PDB file of C-alpha atoms in Angstrom:
ATOM      1  CA  MET A  94      17.671 175.088-215.446  1.00 57.00           C
ATOM      2  CA  PRO A  95      18.218 177.445-212.826  1.00 72.00           C
ATOM      3  CA  ASP A  96      18.966 175.948-209.475  1.00 87.00           C
ATOM      4  CA  LYS A  97      17.274 178.292-206.548  1.00 93.00           C
ATOM      5  CA  SER A  98      19.029 175.782-203.624  1.00 92.00           C
ATOM      6  CA  GLN A  99      22.188 176.909-205.231  1.00 94.00           C
ATOM      7  CA  LEU A 100      21.972 180.687-204.824  1.00 95.00           C
ATOM      8  CA  PRO A 101      23.507 181.085-200.804  1.00 95.00           C
ATOM      9  CA  TYR A 102      26.513 179.525-202.361  1.00 94.00           C
ATOM     10  CA  LEU A 103      26.722 181.073-204.694  1.00 95.00           C
ATOM     11  CA  VAL A 104      26.360 184.783-202.798  1.00 94.00           C
ATOM     12  CA  GLU A 105      28.701 183.243-200.419  1.00 94.00           C
ATOM     13  CA  LEU A 106      31.405 183.501-202.452  1.00 94.00           C
ATOM     14  CA  LEU A 107      30.898 186.434-204.032  1.00 94.00           C
ATOM     15  CA  ASP A 108      33.893 187.976-201.954  1.00 91.00           C
ATOM     16  CA  ASP A 109      35.318 185.167-202.255  1.00 91.00           C
ATOM     17  CA  ASP A 110      39.537 185.863-202.357  1.00 91.00           C
ATOM     18  CA  SER A 111      40.523 183.786-205.730  1.00 93.00           C
ATOM     19  CA  ASP A 112      39.871 185.400-208.689  1.00 91.00           C
ATOM     20  CA  GLU A 113      39.263 182.986-210.550  1.00 94.00           C
ATOM     21  CA  VAL A 114      36.144 181.564-208.248  1.00 94.00           C
ATOM     22  CA  ARG A 115      34.450 184.922-208.772  1.00 93.00           C
ATOM     23  CA  ASP A 116      34.741 184.948-211.944  1.00 94.00           C
ATOM     24  CA  GLU A 117      32.821 181.815-212.190  1.00 95.00           C
ATOM     25  CA  ILE A 118      30.649 182.214-209.249  1.00 95.00           C
ATOM     26  CA  LEU A 119      29.537 186.074-211.900  1.00 95.00           C
ATOM     27  CA  LYS A 120      29.510 183.814-215.109  1.00 95.00           C
ATOM     28  CA  SER A 121      26.554 181.761-213.162  1.00 95.00           C
ATOM     29  CA  LEU A 122      24.868 184.231-211.770  1.00 96.00           C
ATOM     30  CA  SER A 123      25.126 185.942-214.888  1.00 94.00           C
ATOM     31  CA  ASN A 124      23.222 182.660-216.984  1.00 93.00           C
ATOM     32  CA  TYR A 125      21.266 182.279-214.335  1.00 94.00           C
ATOM     33  CA  GLY A 126      18.147 183.862-216.297  1.00 90.00           C
ATOM     34  CA  ASN A 127      15.752 186.819-215.295  1.00 86.00           C
ATOM     35  CA  HIS A 128      14.099 185.322-212.426  1.00 92.00           C
ATOM     36  CA  LEU A 129      17.790 185.861-210.349  1.00 96.00           C
ATOM     37  CA  GLU A 130      16.461 188.773-208.687  1.00 95.00           C
ATOM     38  CA  LYS A 131      13.096 187.542-207.532  1.00 94.00           C
ATOM     39  CA  ASP A 132      15.165 184.777-206.603  1.00 95.00           C
ATOM     40  CA  LEU A 133      17.704 186.724-204.414  1.00 95.00           C
ATOM     41  CA  PHE A 134      15.304 187.853-202.176  1.00 92.00           C
ATOM     42  CA  SER A 135      15.293 185.005-200.163  1.00 91.00           C
ATOM     43  CA  PHE A 136      18.705 185.209-199.378  1.00 93.00           C
ATOM     44  CA  THR A 137      18.752 188.932-197.930  1.00 90.00           C
ATOM     45  CA  GLN A 138      20.366 188.357-195.210  1.00 94.00           C
ATOM     46  CA  LEU A 139      23.068 186.892-197.058  1.00 92.00           C
ATOM     47  CA  PHE A 140      24.486 190.034-198.583  1.00 93.00           C
ATOM     48  CA  ASN A 141      26.229 193.069-197.199  1.00 91.00           C
ATOM     49  CA  SER A 142      27.346 195.598-198.788  1.00 93.00           C
ATOM     50  CA  GLU A 143      29.984 194.699-200.644  1.00 93.00           C
ATOM     51  CA  LYS A 144      27.909 191.718-202.571  1.00 94.00           C
ATOM     52  CA  LEU A 145      25.224 193.809-203.386  1.00 94.00           C
ATOM     53  CA  SER A 146      27.853 196.152-205.484  1.00 94.00           C
ATOM     54  CA  ILE A 147      29.411 193.384-207.219  1.00 94.00           C
ATOM     55  CA  VAL A 148      25.637 191.242-208.296  1.00 95.00           C
ATOM     56  CA  LYS A 149      24.157 195.189-209.012  1.00 95.00           C
ATOM     57  CA  PRO A 150      25.496 195.168-212.903  1.00 96.00           C
ATOM     58  CA  ILE A 151      23.849 191.942-213.271  1.00 97.00           C
ATOM     59  CA  LEU A 152      20.222 192.396-211.754  1.00 96.00           C
ATOM     60  CA  ASP A 153      21.173 196.026-214.636  1.00 97.00           C
ATOM     61  CA  ASP A 154      21.383 193.520-217.152  1.00 97.00           C
ATOM     62  CA  ASN A 155      18.325 191.729-216.732  1.00 96.00           C
ATOM     63  CA  ARG A 156      15.963 194.298-216.051  1.00 97.00           C
ATOM     64  CA  ARG A 157      17.183 195.969-219.656  1.00 98.00           C
ATOM     65  CA  LYS A 158      16.517 192.496-221.387  1.00 97.00           C
ATOM     66  CA  TRP A 159      13.613 191.329-219.060  1.00 97.00           C
ATOM     67  CA  LEU A 160      12.201 195.155-220.309  1.00 98.00           C
ATOM     68  CA  TYR A 161      13.496 195.016-223.686  1.00 98.00           C
ATOM     69  CA  GLU A 162      11.389 191.391-224.233  1.00 97.00           C
ATOM     70  CA  ASN A 163       8.152 192.803-222.607  1.00 97.00           C
ATOM     71  CA  TRP A 164       7.902 196.127-223.657  1.00 98.00           C
ATOM     72  CA  LYS A 165       5.561 195.927-226.326  1.00 96.00           C
ATOM     73  CA  ASN A 166       2.701 193.735-224.128  1.00 97.00           C
ATOM     74  CA  TRP A 167       0.985 197.004-222.493  1.00 98.00           C
ATOM     75  CA  GLN A 168       0.329 198.260-226.487  1.00 96.00           C
ATOM     76  CA  SER A 169      -2.439 195.159-226.816  1.00 95.00           C
ATOM     77  CA  LEU A 170      -3.920 196.075-223.393  1.00 98.00           C
ATOM     78  CA  PRO A 171      -7.785 196.938-224.320  1.00 97.00           C
ATOM     79  CA  THR A 172      -8.042 200.680-223.406  1.00 97.00           C
ATOM     80  CA  GLU A 173      -5.679 203.465-223.379  1.00 97.00           C
ATOM     81  CA  TYR A 174      -5.998 204.071-219.699  1.00 98.00           C
ATOM     82  CA  SER A 175      -4.370 200.064-218.900  1.00 98.00           C
ATOM     83  CA  GLN A 176      -1.537 200.807-221.611  1.00 98.00           C
ATOM     84  CA  LEU A 177      -0.630 203.718-219.849  1.00 99.00           C
ATOM     85  CA  GLU A 178      -0.439 202.215-216.628  1.00 99.00           C
ATOM     86  CA  GLU A 179       1.317 199.012-217.133  1.00 98.00           C
ATOM     87  CA  ALA A 180       4.235 201.238-219.242  1.00 99.00           C
ATOM     88  CA  MET A 181       4.107 203.161-215.842  1.00 99.00           C
ATOM     89  CA  ASP A 182       4.245 199.865-214.245  1.00 98.00           C
ATOM     90  CA  MET A 183       6.740 198.522-215.609  1.00 98.00           C
ATOM     91  CA  ILE A 184       9.107 201.400-215.461  1.00 99.00           C
ATOM     92  CA  CYS A 185       8.540 201.210-211.827  1.00 98.00           C
ATOM     93  CA  LYS A 186       9.769 198.011-211.995  1.00 97.00           C
ATOM     94  CA  PHE A 187      12.844 198.743-213.865  1.00 98.00           C
ATOM     95  CA  GLN A 188      14.317 201.354-211.402  1.00 98.00           C
ATOM     96  CA  TYR A 189      12.878 199.636-208.193  1.00 97.00           C
ATOM     97  CA  GLY A 190      13.317 195.736-208.829  1.00 94.00           C
ATOM     98  CA  PHE A 191      10.665 193.144-208.555  1.00 92.00           C
ATOM     99  CA  ASN A 192      11.110 192.618-205.172  1.00 91.00           C
ATOM    100  CA  TYR A 193       9.778 196.187-204.217  1.00 94.00           C
ATOM    101  CA  PRO A 194       6.843 196.324-201.568  1.00 93.00           C
ATOM    102  CA  GLU A 195       4.996 199.047-202.630  1.00 94.00           C
ATOM    103  CA  LYS A 196       2.851 198.719-205.786  1.00 96.00           C
ATOM    104  CA  ILE A 197       1.794 201.762-208.069  1.00 97.00           C
ATOM    105  CA  THR A 198      -2.269 200.212-209.392  1.00 98.00           C
ATOM    106  CA  VAL A 199      -2.451 200.541-204.698  1.00 98.00           C
ATOM    107  CA  LEU A 200      -1.322 203.656-204.708  1.00 98.00           C
ATOM    108  CA  LEU A 201      -3.643 205.187-206.555  1.00 99.00           C
ATOM    109  CA  ASP A 202      -6.361 203.315-205.757  1.00 99.00           C
ATOM    110  CA  ASN A 203      -6.237 204.645-202.410  1.00 98.00           C
ATOM    111  CA  LEU A 204      -6.255 208.765-203.620  1.00 98.00           C
ATOM    112  CA  ALA A 205      -9.674 207.232-205.984  1.00 98.00           C
ATOM    113  CA  GLU A 206     -10.977 206.058-202.548  1.00 98.00           C
ATOM    114  CA  GLU A 207      -9.957 208.778-199.853  1.00 98.00           C
ATOM    115  CA  PHE A 208     -11.620 211.108-202.473  1.00 98.00           C
ATOM    116  CA  ALA A 209     -14.641 209.177-203.399  1.00 97.00           C
ATOM    117  CA  LYS A 210     -15.166 208.974-199.525  1.00 96.00           C
ATOM    118  CA  HIS A 211     -14.912 213.518-199.366  1.00 92.00           C
ATOM    119  CA  ASN A 212     -16.085 214.526-202.695  1.00 92.00           C
ATOM    120  CA  ILE A 213     -19.072 212.313-203.190  1.00 89.00           C
ATOM    121  CA  ASN A 214     -20.645 214.271-206.296  1.00 91.00           C
ATOM    122  CA  GLY A 215     -16.916 215.848-207.208  1.00 94.00           C
ATOM    123  CA  ASN A 216     -15.961 216.552-210.722  1.00 96.00           C
ATOM    124  CA  GLU A 217     -12.240 216.983-212.199  1.00 97.00           C
ATOM    125  CA  ILE A 218     -12.071 220.183-211.362  1.00 96.00           C
ATOM    126  CA  ASP A 219     -12.115 219.272-207.474  1.00 97.00           C
ATOM    127  CA  LEU A 220      -9.605 215.988-207.972  1.00 98.00           C
ATOM    128  CA  ALA A 221      -7.441 218.237-209.298  1.00 98.00           C
ATOM    129  CA  ASP A 222      -7.560 220.259-205.691  1.00 97.00           C
ATOM    130  CA  PHE A 223      -7.690 217.075-204.287  1.00 98.00           C
ATOM    131  CA  LEU A 224      -4.605 216.287-205.775  1.00 98.00           C
ATOM    132  CA  PHE A 225      -2.223 219.270-205.469  1.00 98.00           C
ATOM    133  CA  LYS A 226      -3.899 220.942-203.084  1.00 96.00           C
ATOM    134  CA  HIS A 227      -4.998 219.088-200.365  1.00 97.00           C
ATOM    135  CA  LYS A 228      -2.606 216.354-201.235  1.00 98.00           C
ATOM    136  CA  LYS A 229      -0.350 219.025-201.973  1.00 97.00           C
ATOM    137  CA  LEU A 230       1.673 216.764-205.381  1.00 98.00           C
ATOM    138  CA  PHE A 231       4.146 219.624-206.431  1.00 95.00           C
ATOM    139  CA  GLY A 232       5.935 220.265-209.262  1.00 97.00           C
ATOM    140  CA  GLU A 233       9.819 218.636-209.093  1.00 97.00           C
ATOM    141  CA  ARG A 234      12.473 221.510-209.064  1.00 95.00           C
ATOM    142  CA  ASP A 235      15.576 221.148-207.304  1.00 95.00           C
ATOM    143  CA  ASP A 236      15.622 217.386-208.704  1.00 96.00           C
ATOM    144  CA  TYR A 237      14.886 218.065-211.930  1.00 96.00           C
ATOM    145  CA  TYR A 238      16.722 215.462-213.708  1.00 96.00           C
ATOM    146  CA  ASN A 239      16.582 212.189-211.191  1.00 98.00           C
ATOM    147  CA  PRO A 240      15.594 209.513-213.804  1.00 98.00           C
ATOM    148  CA  LEU A 241      12.569 208.697-210.657  1.00 98.00           C
ATOM    149  CA  ASN A 242      11.143 211.430-211.352  1.00 98.00           C
ATOM    150  CA  SER A 243       9.242 208.932-214.120  1.00 98.00           C
ATOM    151  CA  ASN A 244       8.329 206.705-211.429  1.00 99.00           C
ATOM    152  CA  LEU A 245       5.246 206.572-210.108  1.00 99.00           C
ATOM    153  CA  ILE A 246       5.971 205.678-207.200  1.00 98.00           C
ATOM    154  CA  TYR A 247       8.601 207.868-206.120  1.00 98.00           C
ATOM    155  CA  VAL A 248       6.845 211.202-206.740  1.00 99.00           C
ATOM    156  CA  LEU A 249       3.529 210.095-204.599  1.00 98.00           C
ATOM    157  CA  LYS A 250       6.365 209.077-202.189  1.00 97.00           C
ATOM    158  CA  LYS A 251       8.006 212.255-202.401  1.00 97.00           C
ATOM    159  CA  LYS A 252       4.854 214.006-203.236  1.00 98.00           C
ATOM    160  CA  ARG A 253       7.133 215.636-206.413  1.00 98.00           C
ATOM    161  CA  GLY A 254       7.573 215.557-210.248  1.00 98.00           C
ATOM    162  CA  LEU A 255       6.922 216.787-213.868  1.00 98.00           C
ATOM    163  CA  PRO A 256       4.835 217.915-215.473  1.00 98.00           C
ATOM    164  CA  ILE A 257       3.402 215.096-217.192  1.00 98.00           C
ATOM    165  CA  SER A 258       4.383 212.029-214.673  1.00 99.00           C
ATOM    166  CA  LEU A 259       1.525 214.352-212.347  1.00 99.00           C
ATOM    167  CA  THR A 260      -0.679 214.537-215.003  1.00 99.00           C
ATOM    168  CA  ILE A 261      -0.845 210.673-215.189  1.00 99.00           C
ATOM    169  CA  ILE A 262      -1.778 210.407-211.980  1.00 99.00           C
ATOM    170  CA  TYR A 263      -3.679 212.564-212.376  1.00 99.00           C
ATOM    171  CA  ILE A 264      -5.625 210.710-215.513  1.00 99.00           C
ATOM    172  CA  LEU A 265      -5.563 207.127-214.042  1.00 99.00           C
ATOM    173  CA  VAL A 266      -6.936 208.545-210.394  1.00 99.00           C
ATOM    174  CA  ALA A 267     -10.084 209.720-212.545  1.00 98.00           C
ATOM    175  CA  GLN A 268     -10.343 207.113-214.861  1.00 98.00           C
ATOM    176  CA  ARG A 269     -11.254 204.826-211.154  1.00 98.00           C
ATOM    177  CA  LEU A 270     -13.926 207.596-210.744  1.00 98.00           C
ATOM    178  CA  GLY A 271     -15.512 207.773-214.010  1.00 97.00           C
ATOM    179  CA  LEU A 272     -13.941 210.883-214.259  1.00 97.00           C
ATOM    180  CA  THR A 273     -12.317 211.830-218.064  1.00 97.00           C
ATOM    181  CA  VAL A 274      -8.675 213.664-218.241  1.00 98.00           C
ATOM    182  CA  GLU A 275      -6.602 213.879-220.944  1.00 97.00           C
ATOM    183  CA  GLY A 276      -3.281 214.567-221.621  1.00 97.00           C
ATOM    184  CA  CYS A 277      -1.978 217.403-223.430  1.00 94.00           C
ATOM    185  CA  ASN A 278       0.737 217.246-225.861  1.00 90.00           C
ATOM    186  CA  PHE A 279       1.836 220.792-225.098  1.00 86.00           C
ATOM    187  CA  PRO A 280       5.736 221.423-226.421  1.00 83.00           C
ATOM    188  CA  GLY A 281       7.587 222.176-223.517  1.00 82.00           C
ATOM    189  CA  HIS A 282       5.227 221.724-220.627  1.00 88.00           C
ATOM    190  CA  PHE A 283       2.874 219.002-220.603  1.00 94.00           C
ATOM    191  CA  LEU A 284      -0.419 219.673-219.371  1.00 95.00           C
ATOM    192  CA  ALA A 285      -3.763 218.179-218.327  1.00 96.00           C
ATOM    193  CA  LYS A 286      -6.856 218.386-220.081  1.00 95.00           C
ATOM    194  CA  VAL A 287     -10.535 218.597-218.978  1.00 95.00           C
ATOM    195  CA  LYS A 288     -14.568 219.404-220.180  1.00 91.00           C
ATOM    196  CA  VAL A 289     -16.114 221.162-217.993  1.00 87.00           C
ATOM    197  CA  LYS A 290     -19.859 221.461-219.591  1.00 85.00           C
ATOM    198  CA  ARG A 291     -18.636 221.878-223.349  1.00 81.00           C
ATOM    199  CA  ASP A 292     -15.212 224.171-222.837  1.00 83.00           C
ATOM    200  CA  ILE A 293     -12.058 222.091-222.928  1.00 86.00           C
ATOM    201  CA  VAL A 294     -10.608 223.518-219.366  1.00 91.00           C
ATOM    202  CA  LEU A 295      -6.073 222.943-219.078  1.00 94.00           C
ATOM    203  CA  ILE A 296      -4.551 222.136-216.370  1.00 96.00           C
ATOM    204  CA  ASP A 297      -0.863 222.468-214.616  1.00 96.00           C
ATOM    205  CA  ALA A 298      -0.123 219.626-212.761  1.00 97.00           C
ATOM    206  CA  TYR A 299       3.499 221.189-212.063  1.00 97.00           C
ATOM    207  CA  ASN A 300       1.598 224.507-210.968  1.00 95.00           C
ATOM    208  CA  ASN A 301      -0.710 223.185-208.215  1.00 95.00           C
ATOM    209  CA  GLY A 302      -3.212 221.957-210.252  1.00 96.00           C
ATOM    210  CA  ARG A 303      -4.343 225.814-211.291  1.00 94.00           C
ATOM    211  CA  ILE A 304      -5.731 226.254-214.729  1.00 93.00           C
ATOM    212  CA  ILE A 305      -4.602 228.144-217.780  1.00 88.00           C
ATOM    213  CA  ASN A 306      -6.048 230.859-219.747  1.00 73.00           C
ATOM    214  CA  GLU A 307      -5.523 231.402-222.693  1.00 64.00           C
ATOM    215  CA  ASP A 308      -3.035 234.610-222.407  1.00 66.00           C
ATOM    216  CA  GLU A 309      -0.783 232.274-220.429  1.00 73.00           C
ATOM    217  CA  LEU A 310      -1.010 229.873-223.112  1.00 72.00           C
ATOM    218  CA  LYS A 311       0.474 232.298-225.443  1.00 67.00           C
ATOM    219  CA  GLU A 312       3.585 233.189-222.612  1.00 70.00           C
ATOM    220  CA  LEU A 313       4.435 229.178-222.430  1.00 69.00           C
ATOM    221  CA  SER A 314       4.412 228.888-226.669  1.00 67.00           C
ATOM    222  CA  GLN A 315       5.649 231.559-229.214  1.00 67.00           C
ATOM    223  CA  ASP A 316       3.400 229.766-231.497  1.00 67.00           C
ATOM    224  CA  SER A 317       0.499 231.236-232.629  1.00 68.00           C
ATOM    225  CA  VAL A 318      -3.000 231.439-231.260  1.00 67.00           C
ATOM    226  CA  GLU A 319      -4.662 228.789-234.174  1.00 75.00           C
ATOM    227  CA  ALA A 320      -1.233 226.440-233.945  1.00 78.00           C
ATOM    228  CA  ILE A 321      -1.817 226.302-229.819  1.00 77.00           C
ATOM    229  CA  MET A 322      -5.298 226.221-230.589  1.00 79.00           C
ATOM    230  CA  LYS A 323      -4.600 222.615-232.818  1.00 82.00           C
ATOM    231  CA  ILE A 324      -2.519 221.401-230.113  1.00 80.00           C
ATOM    232  CA  ILE A 325      -5.211 221.610-227.532  1.00 84.00           C
ATOM    233  CA  ASN A 326      -7.901 219.883-229.642  1.00 83.00           C
ATOM    234  CA  LEU A 327      -5.649 216.868-230.775  1.00 87.00           C
ATOM    235  CA  LYS A 328      -6.053 213.296-229.249  1.00 91.00           C
ATOM    236  CA  THR A 329      -2.678 212.616-227.257  1.00 94.00           C
ATOM    237  CA  ASN A 330      -2.870 208.960-226.541  1.00 96.00           C
ATOM    238  CA  SER A 331      -1.670 206.561-224.753  1.00 97.00           C
ATOM    239  CA  LYS A 332       1.444 205.911-226.764  1.00 97.00           C
ATOM    240  CA  ILE A 333       2.147 209.313-226.923  1.00 97.00           C
ATOM    241  CA  VAL A 334       2.248 209.845-223.805  1.00 98.00           C
ATOM    242  CA  VAL A 335       4.149 207.250-222.705  1.00 98.00           C
ATOM    243  CA  ARG A 336       6.909 207.912-225.949  1.00 98.00           C
ATOM    244  CA  ARG A 337       7.419 211.121-223.964  1.00 97.00           C
ATOM    245  CA  VAL A 338       8.283 209.752-220.822  1.00 98.00           C
ATOM    246  CA  LEU A 339      10.238 207.659-222.667  1.00 99.00           C
ATOM    247  CA  ASN A 340      12.290 210.632-223.916  1.00 98.00           C
ATOM    248  CA  ASN A 341      12.449 212.551-220.595  1.00 98.00           C
ATOM    249  CA  LEU A 342      14.123 209.148-218.988  1.00 99.00           C
ATOM    250  CA  ILE A 343      16.652 209.729-222.191  1.00 99.00           C
ATOM    251  CA  ASN A 344      17.259 213.157-221.272  1.00 98.00           C
ATOM    252  CA  ALA A 345      17.573 212.449-216.861  1.00 98.00           C
ATOM    253  CA  TYR A 346      19.637 209.189-217.568  1.00 98.00           C
ATOM    254  CA  GLY A 347      22.180 211.463-220.193  1.00 98.00           C
ATOM    255  CA  GLN A 348      22.734 214.289-217.327  1.00 97.00           C
ATOM    256  CA  ILE A 349      23.612 211.704-215.110  1.00 97.00           C
ATOM    257  CA  ASN A 350      26.067 209.850-217.621  1.00 98.00           C
ATOM    258  CA  ASP A 351      24.579 206.890-216.971  1.00 98.00           C
ATOM    259  CA  GLU A 352      25.202 205.818-220.843  1.00 98.00           C
ATOM    260  CA  LYS A 353      24.052 202.244-220.542  1.00 98.00           C
ATOM    261  CA  ASN A 354      20.421 203.625-219.648  1.00 98.00           C
ATOM    262  CA  LYS A 355      20.187 206.242-221.925  1.00 99.00           C
ATOM    263  CA  SER A 356      21.657 204.242-224.594  1.00 99.00           C
ATOM    264  CA  PHE A 357      18.778 202.089-223.573  1.00 99.00           C
ATOM    265  CA  PHE A 358      15.845 203.581-223.416  1.00 99.00           C
ATOM    266  CA  ILE A 359      16.838 204.900-226.648  1.00 99.00           C
ATOM    267  CA  ARG A 360      16.284 201.676-228.473  1.00 98.00           C
ATOM    268  CA  LEU A 361      13.299 201.349-225.955  1.00 98.00           C
ATOM    269  CA  LEU A 362      11.563 204.377-227.284  1.00 98.00           C
ATOM    270  CA  ASN A 363      12.780 203.555-231.265  1.00 98.00           C
ATOM    271  CA  ILE A 364      10.046 200.194-230.360  1.00 97.00           C
ATOM    272  CA  THR A 365       7.781 202.488-229.427  1.00 97.00           C
ATOM    273  CA  PRO A 366       4.787 203.116-231.802  1.00 93.00           C
ATOM    274  CA  TRP A 367       3.105 206.118-232.436  1.00 87.00           C
TER     275      TRP A 367
END
């Protein structure tokens, strides 16, 4: 059973002069379990940069273990929206840690409340204008392959993100307002899909929430109009969206030569259903 009261003594000895002592301390911390990161939070004043660098690989391994063991939890939630939000929240916790003060649910709630306050009868198009023009959520162009671009907290704080992360924010804020926004699993460029009266309207969250017309769709894809329309009309469920996020993370970690996390997200993708 992990003993939190012993942690201050273990932390003090992390940079001990003796290799044997350091090895024993690392062994003890490695065997502490997944609560290590939360329990260490009470003793942050004991850490310097050297001690943080020593303990970081253990915390990273714990986060990978935690995410893998709990990954299927979101798949049993009752709605597509709750599944999507929980999966994205788990990715935030993996990247930022369990003690990060910002919570994705609170940030999304705040956006929904702000929109509702000023747009009593606002629709999906109005919400796109609010998020991508008024709140200035833009597509990330300078740091596209940063793995944090799949982290909704990072995206909302920086106001930059990938097509899919910006679209997910749009979907989840809309749901809080009783509006319906869906994802469109367009090849190479994830889009948002809304209905205006009986017409399907595609919105490009990455490019200031602009509405995509038929001619622009042809430029985005070499497929026939019939093939494009088939993609547009297909239901993009939460599992499809999450799988695409995982593929982005695999690519992003590969771009920065982080083979450990790249391999980990490949494993995670393999246990994620369609």
